[in-house]
Each structure stands twice: as C-alpha cells, then as structure tokens.
Amino acid sequence: MEFIAYFSGVFEPVAFTLLILGTVGGLILGATPGLSPTMAVALLIPFTFHLSPTQGLVLLGAAYTSTVAGGAVSAILLKIPGAPANIATALDGHEMARQGHGARALQLSFLSSGIGGVFGVLLLIFLTPVLAKWALVFGPSHLFWLAILGVTVIGSLDSKSFVKGLLSGCLGLWLAMIGYDDIQGAPRFIFHDSLTGGINIIAALIGLFAIPQVINMLAKGRTRANIESLKVERRSLAASVREVGSNKRALSIGIIVGSIIGLIPGVGGQIAGLVAYDQTRKLSPEKDRFGKGHPEGVIAAESANNAMVGPSLVPLLTLSIPGSPTAAVLLGGLLIHGIFPGSDLFERHPDVIWTFVNSMLIGQILMVIFGIYTALWAARVAKAPMPIMAAAVSVLAVFGSYSVSQSMGDVYIMFVLGLGMWILERFGFSAAPLVLGLILGPIAEANFVQGNMIATAQDAQWSYFLTGPLNLLLIALIIASIGYSFWSNMLARGSATDSGATGQEEGAAE
C-alpha cells in the first residue's frame, strides 16, 4: 500500500494543473485523425524539459490515457478512428451515431474507457512484480502465434461474407510486406518512391476509413433524409451508467483481453480492441446486432483499449521493455530526466514513479468527467451539412497523413488506398479486416524470422514453434477460433437458406 503515501503529490497545484491540461489536450488530440497516442506523447516531450521529472511524467501519462479514449470521438461521429486502437469502436459506434444515438455512444465509450483504465492501473499498482516475470515468458514464437491468433478473427470481422473478410485480411497482409524487409533489408513491391519506407499504418488508417466516407458524403449531398436521421438525442448520464453496468459480459471481456494484451511487449492497443470486440460477439446471443449499432461492441472495444494502458507500463518500468509504441516514447521521457527503469526503480525513485502511477489513476476519472461533459456537444458534429462535413474531413485527412512524417508520399498513399477501399466497398468488402491484416503482418513476420533464426541456431526448427505449454495453448486457441468461425459461417448460411425457402413457400401459398 506504499502508493497511498504519494497521493498528495498528484494534487500539488502545478502537477494537478498539468494533469488537467494533459487530459483535456489528450482528448482533443485523440479526436483528431492521424494524431495517435504515440504522436501526442512525442509532441509533448519537449515541453517537459524544464519541468521536474514528476511533473513531466504526469503530463505525459495524462496525455497517453486520454488520447486513447479521445480517438473514439472521431471513430463514432465520422467513422474515422482517431488511432488504430479505435478501429473496433467505429464498427458499432458510428452506426449508433447514424441512428441518432451519438451522445449515447460517446457516453458509453468514455464510461467503458474509464472503468477499463482504472482496472488496468490497479493491476499496475498491485501486481507489477508478478506481471513483470510473466511478461518475460513471451518470446518470438509466442508472439508469432499470438499474431496468427489475431489473423483468425479477420474472416468474421465486420463483413457479411466470411470469404470476403478473409480476402480483405490477405490484402492487408500483402500491403504490410511493401517496403524494405526489417530483418534482411530486401526491397519488396516498391512500385513508387513513396513506398520505400512501406505503408504507414496511420496514413493507411485515415485513407481506408476517411476517403470512402468523404466520397459517400459528396454523393449523398445535403438531403432532407440525411439531416433528419442525424438528430442528437439528450441522454442522461444515469441511463448510460446503468447500460454499461448491465453489459457485464462485454465489459469483462474487454478488461480481461486488454489487460493481457497490454502486458505483452510490442502488441498494442489496436489488437486489444479488435480481439475484445470479436470475442464479445462470439460469446453474445445477439451476434447479428454487431456492426449495426450494438452498444456491446462499443463497450468491449473501449474498455479493452484503456485496460491495456496500465499493464503496458509493467514491462517498461520493471524491465525497460516497452509494452506498446507509446510506452516506448514514455521510456524516452524517463531517460531524458535521468530515470532508468529497472527492477529497483520503485526503490530508487518512489516519489516520482508512485506519483506518476497515481496521476494516471486520477487521470482516468478526469478523462471520464471531461469526456462525458463534452459528449453531447461533440455529437452535434453529426448535424453538420454533408458538403461542409466532407470538406472538414478531407482537411483533417490530409493534415493527419502529412503530420506522421512530414511527407507528401504518405498523403498520396492515403488517397490511393482510400479510393481503392471505396471501390472494394461497392463489392461488399470491409476496411476493418484489411487494417487488421496490415497491423498483424509485420508482427507475425518479424517474430517468425527471429524465431526461425533462434531455432536454426538451436537446431530445433520444429520444436521451437511447436513445443512448450504457451505455444500449445496458443495453437489450440487458433484452431478453436478457426473452427468456430467456419461453424458460425455455416450456421449463418444455413439460416439464410432456410429463411429464403420459407419466404418462397409463403409467396407460393399466396
């Protein structure tokens, strides 16, 4: 219970002011497409040079947690995820907004993020030594199988057709191969100079989700039907709290999945949200409602996204191994102030680290308060006329893509991928499986190559990947996931066939 002794440090005037500024600023940055949590924290690091180590970390930690949650705003209102972690949120959240439930979706999102985030930080506080040892268990072979497990959800992710979902995922895996091989340096599929560095996930994310939206907005125009369908409801906070509490299954799955995946170095929140979404849908008796504006989808995705924040710092603070890209930037913030993570970090700098951890706990609560307060006003964005909305989204798309590495090449890639995705959508393909393939491709490839090198050195090519309790567990989960996906697909096709036959019989009887 040592952390309680350092709670007062969070409420010092300067530290608490920075906590509020970081939270509000993180919500704004997170809602801006292209400004991911990693970029937000990186942009704030120069401002910490003249702050004390404690104050600097409070600012960075607040920005980290609130940016992850803030990305849900654009995901819900515009179907443009503010960051890769908010991809799954857009699937049902945007449909809720289109149905006139934008404020409700935002409130559910912030409440779920707050609950998941508090749980994740509590894990960081109470179980850091135990979890740090467990994180060391994961090697290249385990991370490879974990990536393959993520690939198995591609076929059924936001797609009416299992086959089209798989094809979208395979296209994403191929796009992930473009550029120079990270291990051997071999060029692959470099058709243009803009592709030399590969396809940046942020530029791809903006293009695949934003550009089809812009084209559809321009095609629809400012019609009366569109304006009427985007009424903003007034939603009481008590009703949203009750709704989150009643969806215990989605909330529990999101928290558990987010906590486990956040602890594994190098995986990231984007996979946590998608896996939690997929597992919630598979275990739900209302599978058909997912993707059509089901609150469980929003709750599962957002609780997972923030539940991974606390555990992702466990390997960082105790082993100097970042659990996510944003944690890697935070490592830089620590080193700048002369703080070197390690097993004795909590003994050497208890005042700095415990104040930082406590500020993240308080920051989750502030994030919920400020997020919910602005939810009703933010939801009014959906009432903007279509041409104005299309112009604003286009500007944000260009700004977000260019800001990643100040390169027009990323802007060109964003437009090409967006136009291609708009064409694919006309044939029933979906962006979410493609993005998941693009995210998982580098993880699977890099860990397979590293694992193969280790296996070759040990003269155990097969046993390295196919033996060991954790490897076997992951392989079993992969087989179960594939089997369940095929089984669900066959059931869905059978139900559709029966419904069609019944309809024909009723028509013949009439």
Short mmCIF file of C-alpha atoms in Angstrom, two decimals:
data_model
loop_
_atom_site.label_atom_id
_atom_site.label_comp_id
_atom_site.label_asym_id
_atom_site.label_seq_id
_atom_site.Cartn_x
_atom_site.Cartn_y
_atom_site.Cartn_z
CA MET A 1 0.00 0.00 0.00
CA GLU A 2 3.01 2.27 -0.46
CA PHE A 3 1.34 4.17 -3.31
CA ILE A 4 -1.16 5.80 -0.91
CA ALA A 5 1.62 7.76 0.77
CA TYR A 6 2.35 9.58 -2.51
CA PHE A 7 -1.21 10.54 -3.48
CA SER A 8 -0.70 14.08 -2.18
CA GLY A 9 1.91 14.70 -4.89
CA VAL A 10 -0.79 14.43 -7.57
CA PHE A 11 -2.77 17.31 -6.04
CA GLU A 12 0.10 19.78 -5.84
CA PRO A 13 -1.01 22.89 -7.81
CA VAL A 14 1.45 22.56 -10.71
CA ALA A 15 1.12 18.78 -11.03
CA PHE A 16 -2.70 18.84 -10.88
CA THR A 17 -2.86 21.69 -13.41
CA LEU A 18 -0.64 19.68 -15.78
CA LEU A 19 -2.85 16.64 -15.19
CA ILE A 20 -5.95 18.59 -16.25
CA LEU A 21 -4.19 20.16 -19.25
CA GLY A 22 -2.83 16.78 -20.35
CA THR A 23 -6.27 15.17 -20.04
CA VAL A 24 -8.15 17.87 -21.97
CA GLY A 25 -5.37 18.20 -24.54
CA GLY A 26 -5.22 14.43 -24.97
CA LEU A 27 -8.96 14.27 -25.64
CA ILE A 28 -8.62 16.94 -28.33
CA LEU A 29 -5.53 15.36 -29.92
CA GLY A 30 -7.10 11.91 -29.77
CA ALA A 31 -10.21 13.13 -31.59
CA THR A 32 -8.04 14.46 -34.43
CA PRO A 33 -7.50 11.75 -37.08
CA GLY A 34 -3.81 10.98 -37.51
CA LEU A 35 -2.66 12.18 -34.10
CA SER A 36 -2.19 8.84 -32.36
CA PRO A 37 -1.36 8.45 -28.65
CA THR A 38 2.27 7.82 -29.62
CA MET A 39 2.47 11.05 -31.60
CA ALA A 40 0.64 13.04 -28.90
CA VAL A 41 3.09 11.94 -26.20
CA ALA A 42 6.05 12.55 -28.51
CA LEU A 43 4.84 16.10 -29.25
CA LEU A 44 4.61 16.85 -25.53
CA ILE A 45 8.07 15.58 -24.55
CA PRO A 46 9.86 18.87 -25.44
CA PHE A 47 7.52 20.69 -23.02
CA THR A 48 8.78 18.51 -20.15
CA PHE A 49 12.44 19.59 -20.45
CA HIS A 50 12.03 22.43 -17.94
CA LEU A 51 9.66 20.53 -15.66
CA SER A 52 10.61 18.29 -12.78
CA PRO A 53 10.62 14.53 -13.55
CA THR A 54 7.37 14.08 -11.62
CA GLN A 55 5.57 16.92 -13.37
CA GLY A 56 6.80 15.82 -16.80
CA LEU A 57 5.60 12.26 -16.32
CA VAL A 58 2.22 13.44 -15.00
CA LEU A 59 1.70 15.45 -18.20
CA LEU A 60 2.78 12.57 -20.48
CA GLY A 61 0.74 9.97 -18.61
CA ALA A 62 -2.42 12.09 -18.75
CA ALA A 63 -1.99 12.63 -22.48
CA TYR A 64 -1.45 8.88 -23.03
CA THR A 65 -4.62 7.75 -21.28
CA SER A 66 -6.94 10.46 -22.61
CA THR A 67 -5.70 10.26 -26.21
CA VAL A 68 -6.60 6.58 -26.37
CA ALA A 69 -10.15 7.42 -25.22
CA GLY A 70 -10.39 10.61 -27.31
CA GLY A 71 -9.87 8.66 -30.53
CA ALA A 72 -13.36 7.27 -30.08
CA VAL A 73 -14.90 10.69 -30.79
CA SER A 74 -13.96 10.75 -34.48
CA ALA A 75 -14.48 6.98 -34.74
CA ILE A 76 -18.09 7.32 -33.57
CA LEU A 77 -19.05 10.59 -35.25
CA LEU A 78 -17.14 10.31 -38.54
CA LYS A 79 -16.21 6.60 -38.76
CA ILE A 80 -12.58 7.71 -38.84
CA PRO A 81 -10.68 6.12 -35.93
CA GLY A 82 -8.54 8.71 -34.16
CA ALA A 83 -5.91 5.96 -33.71
CA PRO A 84 -5.54 2.26 -34.61
CA ALA A 85 -6.81 1.39 -31.12
CA ASN A 86 -10.25 2.80 -32.03
CA ILE A 87 -10.87 0.72 -35.15
CA ALA A 88 -13.30 -1.64 -33.44
CA THR A 89 -15.13 1.29 -31.82
CA ALA A 90 -16.08 2.65 -35.25
CA LEU A 91 -17.85 -0.56 -36.25
CA ASP A 92 -20.86 -0.10 -33.97
CA GLY A 93 -20.25 3.40 -32.63
CA HIS A 94 -20.73 5.11 -36.00
CA GLU A 95 -23.88 3.12 -36.68
CA MET A 96 -25.26 4.33 -33.34
CA ALA A 97 -24.46 7.91 -34.37
CA ARG A 98 -26.20 7.45 -37.72
CA GLN A 99 -29.26 6.21 -35.86
CA GLY A 100 -29.31 9.39 -33.77
CA HIS A 101 -27.56 7.94 -30.71
CA GLY A 102 -24.22 9.75 -30.99
CA ALA A 103 -24.27 11.17 -27.45
CA ARG A 104 -25.22 7.78 -26.05
CA ALA A 105 -22.37 6.07 -27.91
CA LEU A 106 -19.86 8.67 -26.68
CA GLN A 107 -21.02 8.37 -23.08
CA LEU A 108 -20.80 4.56 -23.21
CA SER A 109 -17.35 4.90 -24.76
CA PHE A 110 -15.93 7.21 -22.07
CA LEU A 111 -17.50 5.28 -19.20
CA SER A 112 -16.15 1.98 -20.53
CA SER A 113 -12.72 3.53 -21.12
CA GLY A 114 -12.66 4.88 -17.56
CA ILE A 115 -13.62 1.56 -15.99
CA GLY A 116 -11.11 -0.38 -18.09
CA GLY A 117 -8.41 2.22 -17.46
CA VAL A 118 -8.87 2.20 -13.68
CA PHE A 119 -8.71 -1.60 -13.64
CA GLY A 120 -5.53 -1.55 -15.74
CA VAL A 121 -3.81 0.98 -13.46
CA LEU A 122 -4.81 -1.04 -10.38
CA LEU A 123 -3.10 -4.06 -11.97
CA LEU A 124 -0.02 -1.90 -12.45
CA ILE A 125 -0.11 -0.86 -8.78
CA PHE A 126 -0.71 -4.21 -7.10
CA LEU A 127 0.70 -6.86 -9.45
CA THR A 128 3.73 -5.25 -11.09
CA PRO A 129 6.39 -7.71 -9.77
CA VAL A 130 4.32 -10.79 -10.67
CA LEU A 131 3.25 -9.50 -14.08
CA ALA A 132 6.79 -8.42 -14.97
CA LYS A 133 8.04 -12.01 -14.61
CA TRP A 134 5.10 -13.29 -16.67
CA ALA A 135 5.81 -10.78 -19.45
CA LEU A 136 9.32 -12.24 -19.84
CA VAL A 137 7.80 -15.59 -20.82
CA PHE A 138 6.78 -14.28 -24.26
CA GLY A 139 9.40 -14.91 -26.91
CA PRO A 140 9.32 -14.69 -30.74
CA SER A 141 7.48 -18.00 -31.14
CA HIS A 142 4.70 -16.95 -28.75
CA LEU A 143 4.33 -13.52 -30.34
CA PHE A 144 4.16 -15.19 -33.77
CA TRP A 145 1.33 -17.48 -32.70
CA LEU A 146 -0.39 -14.56 -30.98
CA ALA A 147 -0.32 -12.62 -34.25
CA ILE A 148 -1.72 -15.65 -36.09
CA LEU A 149 -4.48 -15.85 -33.47
CA GLY A 150 -5.33 -12.27 -34.34
CA VAL A 151 -5.38 -13.18 -38.04
CA THR A 152 -8.03 -15.86 -37.36
CA VAL A 153 -10.60 -13.21 -36.44
CA ILE A 154 -10.19 -11.47 -39.80
CA GLY A 155 -12.71 -13.60 -41.68
CA SER A 156 -15.65 -12.65 -39.49
CA LEU A 157 -14.69 -9.06 -38.65
CA ASP A 158 -17.23 -6.53 -39.90
CA SER A 159 -18.03 -8.44 -43.06
CA LYS A 160 -21.24 -10.04 -44.27
CA SER A 161 -19.17 -12.59 -46.18
CA PHE A 162 -16.62 -14.83 -44.46
CA VAL A 163 -14.68 -15.25 -47.72
CA LYS A 164 -14.61 -11.52 -48.45
CA GLY A 165 -13.40 -10.89 -44.91
CA LEU A 166 -10.51 -13.32 -45.44
CA LEU A 167 -9.66 -11.76 -48.81
CA SER A 168 -9.62 -8.28 -47.22
CA GLY A 169 -7.32 -9.55 -44.49
CA CYS A 170 -4.98 -11.17 -47.02
CA LEU A 171 -4.83 -7.88 -48.93
CA GLY A 172 -3.84 -6.17 -45.70
CA LEU A 173 -1.11 -8.76 -45.06
CA TRP A 174 0.24 -8.13 -48.56
CA LEU A 175 0.24 -4.35 -48.05
CA ALA A 176 2.22 -4.91 -44.84
CA MET A 177 5.01 -6.52 -46.89
CA ILE A 178 5.60 -3.43 -49.05
CA GLY A 179 8.92 -1.68 -48.41
CA TYR A 180 12.25 -2.98 -47.13
CA ASP A 181 12.40 -6.13 -45.05
CA ASP A 182 13.23 -5.11 -41.47
CA ILE A 183 15.42 -8.16 -40.86
CA GLN A 184 17.29 -8.73 -44.13
CA GLY A 185 16.85 -5.35 -45.85
CA ALA A 186 15.44 -6.79 -49.08
CA PRO A 187 13.16 -4.47 -51.16
CA ARG A 188 9.63 -5.79 -51.76
CA PHE A 189 6.87 -4.44 -54.04
CA ILE A 190 8.30 -0.92 -54.17
CA PHE A 191 6.43 0.44 -57.22
CA HIS A 192 6.98 4.09 -56.36
CA ASP A 193 9.42 6.14 -54.30
CA SER A 194 6.63 6.88 -51.80
CA LEU A 195 6.57 3.17 -50.92
CA THR A 196 10.26 2.96 -49.99
CA GLY A 197 9.50 3.16 -46.28
CA GLY A 198 6.48 0.90 -46.52
CA ILE A 199 2.89 1.87 -45.80
CA ASN A 200 2.49 3.83 -42.59
CA ILE A 201 -0.37 2.46 -40.52
CA ILE A 202 -1.71 5.94 -39.62
CA ALA A 203 -1.84 7.11 -43.25
CA ALA A 204 -3.45 3.81 -44.26
CA LEU A 205 -5.98 4.01 -41.43
CA ILE A 206 -7.04 7.53 -42.41
CA GLY A 207 -7.29 6.67 -46.09
CA LEU A 208 -9.19 3.40 -45.67
CA PHE A 209 -11.80 4.94 -43.36
CA ALA A 210 -11.90 8.67 -44.24
CA ILE A 211 -11.79 8.81 -48.04
CA PRO A 212 -14.72 6.40 -48.63
CA GLN A 213 -16.68 8.47 -46.10
CA VAL A 214 -15.87 11.70 -47.96
CA ILE A 215 -16.91 10.23 -51.32
CA ASN A 216 -20.16 8.92 -49.84
CA MET A 217 -20.89 12.30 -48.22
CA LEU A 218 -20.38 14.12 -51.51
CA ALA A 219 -22.52 11.56 -53.33
CA LYS A 220 -25.43 11.92 -50.87
CA GLY A 221 -25.37 15.70 -50.65
CA ARG A 222 -27.45 17.74 -48.28
CA THR A 223 -30.69 15.77 -48.44
CA ARG A 224 -33.56 16.18 -46.02
CA ALA A 225 -33.49 12.48 -45.12
CA ASN A 226 -29.85 12.66 -44.10
CA ILE A 227 -30.38 15.65 -41.81
CA GLU A 228 -33.39 14.09 -40.11
CA SER A 229 -31.54 10.83 -39.46
CA LEU A 230 -28.80 12.65 -37.54
CA LYS A 231 -30.78 14.17 -34.70
CA VAL A 232 -28.81 14.43 -31.47
CA GLU A 233 -30.64 12.97 -28.50
CA ARG A 234 -30.38 14.16 -24.94
CA ARG A 235 -29.04 11.28 -22.90
CA SER A 236 -28.94 11.19 -19.10
CA LEU A 237 -25.70 10.08 -17.51
CA ALA A 238 -27.55 7.75 -15.12
CA ALA A 239 -29.04 5.84 -18.05
CA SER A 240 -25.59 5.37 -19.62
CA VAL A 241 -24.11 4.21 -16.30
CA ARG A 242 -26.90 1.64 -15.94
CA GLU A 243 -26.37 0.45 -19.51
CA VAL A 244 -22.64 -0.05 -19.02
CA GLY A 245 -23.31 -1.89 -15.74
CA SER A 246 -25.88 -4.15 -17.39
CA ASN A 247 -23.43 -5.22 -20.11
CA LYS A 248 -21.13 -7.11 -17.75
CA ARG A 249 -20.12 -9.65 -20.38
CA ALA A 250 -18.77 -7.06 -22.85
CA LEU A 251 -17.10 -5.06 -20.07
CA SER A 252 -15.44 -8.11 -18.50
CA ILE A 253 -14.16 -9.45 -21.82
CA GLY A 254 -12.79 -6.03 -22.75
CA ILE A 255 -10.98 -5.60 -19.43
CA ILE A 256 -9.50 -9.12 -19.43
CA VAL A 257 -8.39 -9.05 -23.07
CA GLY A 258 -6.99 -5.52 -22.77
CA SER A 259 -5.06 -6.34 -19.59
CA ILE A 260 -3.48 -9.49 -21.04
CA ILE A 261 -2.57 -8.00 -24.43
CA GLY A 262 -1.30 -4.76 -22.85
CA LEU A 263 1.17 -6.77 -20.80
CA ILE A 264 2.69 -8.48 -23.85
CA PRO A 265 5.53 -6.30 -25.20
CA GLY A 266 5.08 -4.97 -28.73
CA VAL A 267 1.46 -5.94 -29.39
CA GLY A 268 -0.51 -2.72 -28.82
CA GLY A 269 -3.99 -1.44 -28.07
CA GLN A 270 -5.26 -1.79 -31.63
CA ILE A 271 -5.18 -5.58 -31.33
CA ALA A 272 -6.73 -5.45 -27.85
CA GLY A 273 -9.80 -3.61 -29.08
CA LEU A 274 -10.33 -5.84 -32.11
CA VAL A 275 -9.81 -9.11 -30.24
CA ALA A 276 -12.13 -7.99 -27.41
CA TYR A 277 -14.76 -6.98 -29.96
CA ASP A 278 -14.51 -10.32 -31.76
CA GLN A 279 -14.64 -12.41 -28.60
CA THR A 280 -17.60 -10.43 -27.24
CA ARG A 281 -19.52 -11.02 -30.45
CA LYS A 282 -18.72 -14.73 -30.47
CA LEU A 283 -19.99 -15.13 -26.90
CA SER A 284 -23.05 -12.94 -27.37
CA PRO A 285 -26.52 -14.41 -28.06
CA GLU A 286 -27.16 -11.33 -30.25
CA LYS A 287 -24.38 -11.80 -32.82
CA ASP A 288 -26.48 -10.38 -35.64
CA ARG A 289 -26.71 -6.98 -33.94
CA PHE A 290 -22.94 -6.38 -34.04
CA GLY A 291 -21.93 -3.98 -36.77
CA LYS A 292 -25.43 -2.48 -36.79
CA GLY A 293 -25.15 -0.19 -33.77
CA HIS A 294 -24.91 -2.61 -30.85
CA PRO A 295 -23.73 -0.94 -27.60
CA GLU A 296 -21.82 -4.09 -26.56
CA GLY A 297 -19.39 -3.54 -29.43
CA VAL A 298 -18.51 -0.04 -28.20
CA ILE A 299 -18.22 -1.12 -24.57
CA ALA A 300 -15.97 -4.11 -25.31
CA ALA A 301 -13.64 -2.19 -27.64
CA GLU A 302 -13.18 0.89 -25.47
CA SER A 303 -12.81 -0.96 -22.16
CA ALA A 304 -10.07 -3.09 -23.78
CA ASN A 305 -8.27 -0.06 -25.25
CA ASN A 306 -7.80 1.65 -21.90
CA ALA A 307 -7.40 -1.52 -19.83
CA MET A 308 -4.18 -2.15 -21.75
CA VAL A 309 -2.62 1.21 -20.76
CA GLY A 310 -1.63 0.25 -17.19
CA PRO A 311 -0.30 -3.26 -17.97
CA SER A 312 1.66 -1.92 -20.97
CA LEU A 313 3.78 0.06 -18.47
CA VAL A 314 4.65 -3.01 -16.37
CA PRO A 315 7.44 -4.32 -18.63
CA LEU A 316 8.54 -0.71 -19.26
CA LEU A 317 9.01 0.28 -15.62
CA THR A 318 10.47 -3.01 -14.39
CA LEU A 319 12.30 -4.47 -17.40
CA SER A 320 12.91 -1.44 -19.68
CA ILE A 321 10.82 -3.25 -22.33
CA PRO A 322 8.01 -1.05 -23.73
CA GLY A 323 4.68 -2.85 -23.96
CA SER A 324 3.40 -0.53 -26.70
CA PRO A 325 4.74 2.14 -29.11
CA THR A 326 3.50 4.88 -26.78
CA ALA A 327 5.26 3.22 -23.84
CA ALA A 328 8.46 3.35 -25.90
CA VAL A 329 8.09 7.12 -26.20
CA LEU A 330 7.44 7.32 -22.45
CA LEU A 331 10.72 5.45 -21.97
CA GLY A 332 12.42 8.33 -23.74
CA GLY A 333 10.70 10.75 -21.38
CA LEU A 334 12.07 8.83 -18.40
CA LEU A 335 15.60 8.69 -19.76
CA ILE A 336 15.61 12.43 -20.50
CA HIS A 337 15.18 13.09 -16.78
CA GLY A 338 17.87 10.60 -15.81
CA ILE A 339 15.46 7.90 -14.62
CA PHE A 340 16.47 4.42 -15.80
CA PRO A 341 13.75 1.75 -15.50
CA GLY A 342 14.65 -1.49 -13.77
CA SER A 343 13.63 -3.94 -11.11
CA ASP A 344 14.65 -1.48 -8.37
CA LEU A 345 13.01 1.59 -9.91
CA PHE A 346 10.30 1.78 -7.23
CA GLU A 347 13.02 1.74 -4.54
CA ARG A 348 15.29 4.34 -6.18
CA HIS A 349 12.62 6.87 -7.25
CA PRO A 350 9.46 6.05 -5.27
CA ASP A 351 8.24 9.67 -5.15
CA VAL A 352 8.46 10.10 -8.94
CA ILE A 353 7.07 6.72 -10.01
CA TRP A 354 4.26 6.41 -7.47
CA THR A 355 3.10 9.98 -8.16
CA PHE A 356 3.14 9.19 -11.88
CA VAL A 357 1.11 5.99 -11.40
CA ASN A 358 -1.35 7.71 -9.05
CA SER A 359 -1.81 10.54 -11.56
CA MET A 360 -2.82 8.00 -14.19
CA LEU A 361 -5.45 6.66 -11.80
CA ILE A 362 -6.86 10.14 -11.15
CA GLY A 363 -6.44 10.95 -14.85
CA GLN A 364 -8.85 8.16 -15.80
CA ILE A 365 -11.53 9.74 -13.63
CA LEU A 366 -10.88 13.22 -15.06
CA MET A 367 -10.98 11.78 -18.57
CA VAL A 368 -14.46 10.37 -17.94
CA ILE A 369 -15.70 13.67 -16.45
CA PHE A 370 -14.41 15.90 -19.27
CA GLY A 371 -15.29 13.35 -21.95
CA ILE A 372 -18.90 12.95 -20.84
CA TYR A 373 -19.30 16.71 -20.36
CA THR A 374 -18.36 17.32 -23.99
CA ALA A 375 -20.14 14.24 -25.42
CA LEU A 376 -23.47 15.96 -26.11
CA TRP A 377 -21.79 18.93 -27.77
CA ALA A 378 -19.40 16.77 -29.78
CA ALA A 379 -22.32 14.68 -31.04
CA ARG A 380 -23.71 17.79 -32.75
CA VAL A 381 -20.94 17.43 -35.32
CA ALA A 382 -23.16 14.81 -36.95
CA LYS A 383 -25.72 17.51 -37.78
CA ALA A 384 -23.33 19.49 -39.99
CA PRO A 385 -24.34 19.65 -43.69
CA MET A 386 -22.74 16.93 -45.78
CA PRO A 387 -20.62 19.18 -48.07
CA ILE A 388 -19.15 21.03 -45.06
CA MET A 389 -18.52 17.75 -43.27
CA ALA A 390 -16.81 16.30 -46.36
CA ALA A 391 -14.55 19.34 -46.68
CA ALA A 392 -13.62 19.26 -42.97
CA VAL A 393 -12.87 15.52 -43.06
CA SER A 394 -10.74 15.95 -46.20
CA VAL A 395 -8.65 18.66 -44.50
CA LEU A 396 -8.21 16.51 -41.39
CA ALA A 397 -7.26 13.52 -43.55
CA VAL A 398 -4.54 15.45 -45.40
CA PHE A 399 -3.27 17.07 -42.19
CA GLY A 400 -3.22 13.76 -40.30
CA SER A 401 -1.43 11.86 -43.07
CA TYR A 402 1.17 14.56 -43.67
CA SER A 403 1.89 15.07 -39.96
CA VAL A 404 3.05 11.47 -39.50
CA SER A 405 6.44 12.06 -41.12
CA GLN A 406 6.00 15.40 -42.96
CA SER A 407 5.91 13.55 -46.28
CA MET A 408 3.55 14.07 -49.23
CA GLY A 409 4.20 10.42 -50.05
CA ASP A 410 2.01 9.44 -47.10
CA VAL A 411 -0.74 11.73 -48.43
CA TYR A 412 -0.57 10.06 -51.87
CA ILE A 413 -0.73 6.60 -50.25
CA MET A 414 -3.69 7.72 -48.13
CA PHE A 415 -5.66 8.87 -51.19
CA VAL A 416 -4.85 5.79 -53.29
CA LEU A 417 -5.78 3.37 -50.51
CA GLY A 418 -8.95 5.34 -49.79
CA LEU A 419 -10.08 5.32 -53.40
CA GLY A 420 -9.31 1.60 -53.66
CA MET A 421 -11.29 0.93 -50.45
CA TRP A 422 -14.27 2.87 -51.80
CA ILE A 423 -14.27 0.64 -54.89
CA LEU A 424 -13.93 -2.53 -52.78
CA GLU A 425 -16.83 -1.45 -50.55
CA ARG A 426 -19.08 -1.43 -53.61
CA PHE A 427 -18.45 -5.19 -53.83
CA GLY A 428 -19.11 -5.88 -50.15
CA PHE A 429 -15.55 -5.77 -48.80
CA SER A 430 -14.75 -4.09 -45.48
CA ALA A 431 -11.90 -1.89 -44.23
CA ALA A 432 -11.58 -3.40 -40.74
CA PRO A 433 -10.20 -6.84 -41.76
CA LEU A 434 -7.79 -5.13 -44.17
CA VAL A 435 -6.43 -2.84 -41.44
CA LEU A 436 -6.08 -5.76 -39.04
CA GLY A 437 -4.02 -7.64 -41.63
CA LEU A 438 -1.86 -4.54 -42.13
CA ILE A 439 -1.25 -4.31 -38.37
CA LEU A 440 -0.59 -8.00 -37.74
CA GLY A 441 1.57 -8.63 -40.81
CA PRO A 442 4.79 -7.02 -39.50
CA ILE A 443 4.33 -8.57 -36.04
CA ALA A 444 3.89 -12.08 -37.44
CA GLU A 445 6.71 -11.77 -39.97
CA ALA A 446 9.30 -10.21 -37.67
CA ASN A 447 8.72 -12.75 -34.90
CA PHE A 448 8.68 -15.68 -37.31
CA VAL A 449 12.02 -14.64 -38.81
CA GLN A 450 13.56 -14.06 -35.37
CA GLY A 451 12.16 -17.33 -34.08
CA ASN A 452 13.45 -19.19 -37.11
CA MET A 453 16.95 -17.77 -36.52
CA ILE A 454 16.85 -18.93 -32.91
CA ALA A 455 15.51 -22.33 -33.93
CA THR A 456 18.22 -22.75 -36.57
CA ALA A 457 20.92 -21.87 -34.05
CA GLN A 458 19.48 -24.47 -31.67
CA ASP A 459 18.96 -26.99 -34.50
CA ALA A 460 15.31 -27.26 -33.46
CA GLN A 461 13.26 -25.69 -36.27
CA TRP A 462 10.03 -27.52 -35.44
CA SER A 463 10.23 -27.93 -31.69
CA TYR A 464 10.88 -24.22 -31.08
CA PHE A 465 7.49 -23.27 -32.51
CA LEU A 466 5.50 -26.41 -31.67
CA THR A 467 6.52 -27.31 -28.11
CA GLY A 468 6.04 -25.67 -24.75
CA PRO A 469 2.81 -25.06 -22.80
CA LEU A 470 2.28 -21.50 -24.03
CA ASN A 471 2.90 -22.39 -27.68
CA LEU A 472 0.48 -25.31 -27.45
CA LEU A 473 -2.15 -23.17 -25.72
CA LEU A 474 -1.95 -20.51 -28.43
CA ILE A 475 -2.11 -23.14 -31.19
CA ALA A 476 -5.19 -24.67 -29.54
CA LEU A 477 -6.84 -21.25 -29.38
CA ILE A 478 -6.03 -20.67 -33.07
CA ILE A 479 -7.63 -23.99 -34.05
CA ALA A 480 -10.67 -23.27 -31.88
CA SER A 481 -11.04 -19.79 -33.36
CA ILE A 482 -10.83 -21.06 -36.94
CA GLY A 483 -13.27 -23.88 -36.20
CA TYR A 484 -15.73 -21.52 -34.55
CA SER A 485 -15.56 -19.06 -37.45
CA PHE A 486 -16.30 -21.79 -40.01
CA TRP A 487 -19.08 -23.22 -37.84
CA SER A 488 -20.70 -19.81 -37.37
CA ASN A 489 -20.41 -19.11 -41.09
CA MET A 490 -22.10 -22.42 -41.96
CA LEU A 491 -24.89 -21.75 -39.46
CA ALA A 492 -25.44 -18.28 -40.91
CA ARG A 493 -25.60 -19.64 -44.45
CA GLY A 494 -27.98 -22.37 -43.33
CA SER A 495 -30.25 -19.84 -41.62
CA ALA A 496 -30.24 -17.65 -44.70
CA THR A 497 -31.13 -20.62 -46.91
CA ASP A 498 -33.98 -21.65 -44.60
CA SER A 499 -35.31 -18.10 -44.50
CA GLY A 500 -35.21 -17.87 -48.26
CA ALA A 501 -37.01 -21.19 -48.65
CA THR A 502 -39.67 -20.15 -46.14
CA GLY A 503 -40.21 -16.88 -47.97
CA GLN A 504 -40.64 -18.70 -51.29
CA GLU A 505 -43.18 -21.11 -49.75
CA GLU A 506 -45.20 -18.24 -48.28
CA GLY A 507 -45.14 -16.45 -51.61
CA ALA A 508 -46.31 -19.58 -53.44
CA ALA A 509 -49.13 -20.07 -50.89
CA GLU A 510 -50.37 -16.54 -51.51
#
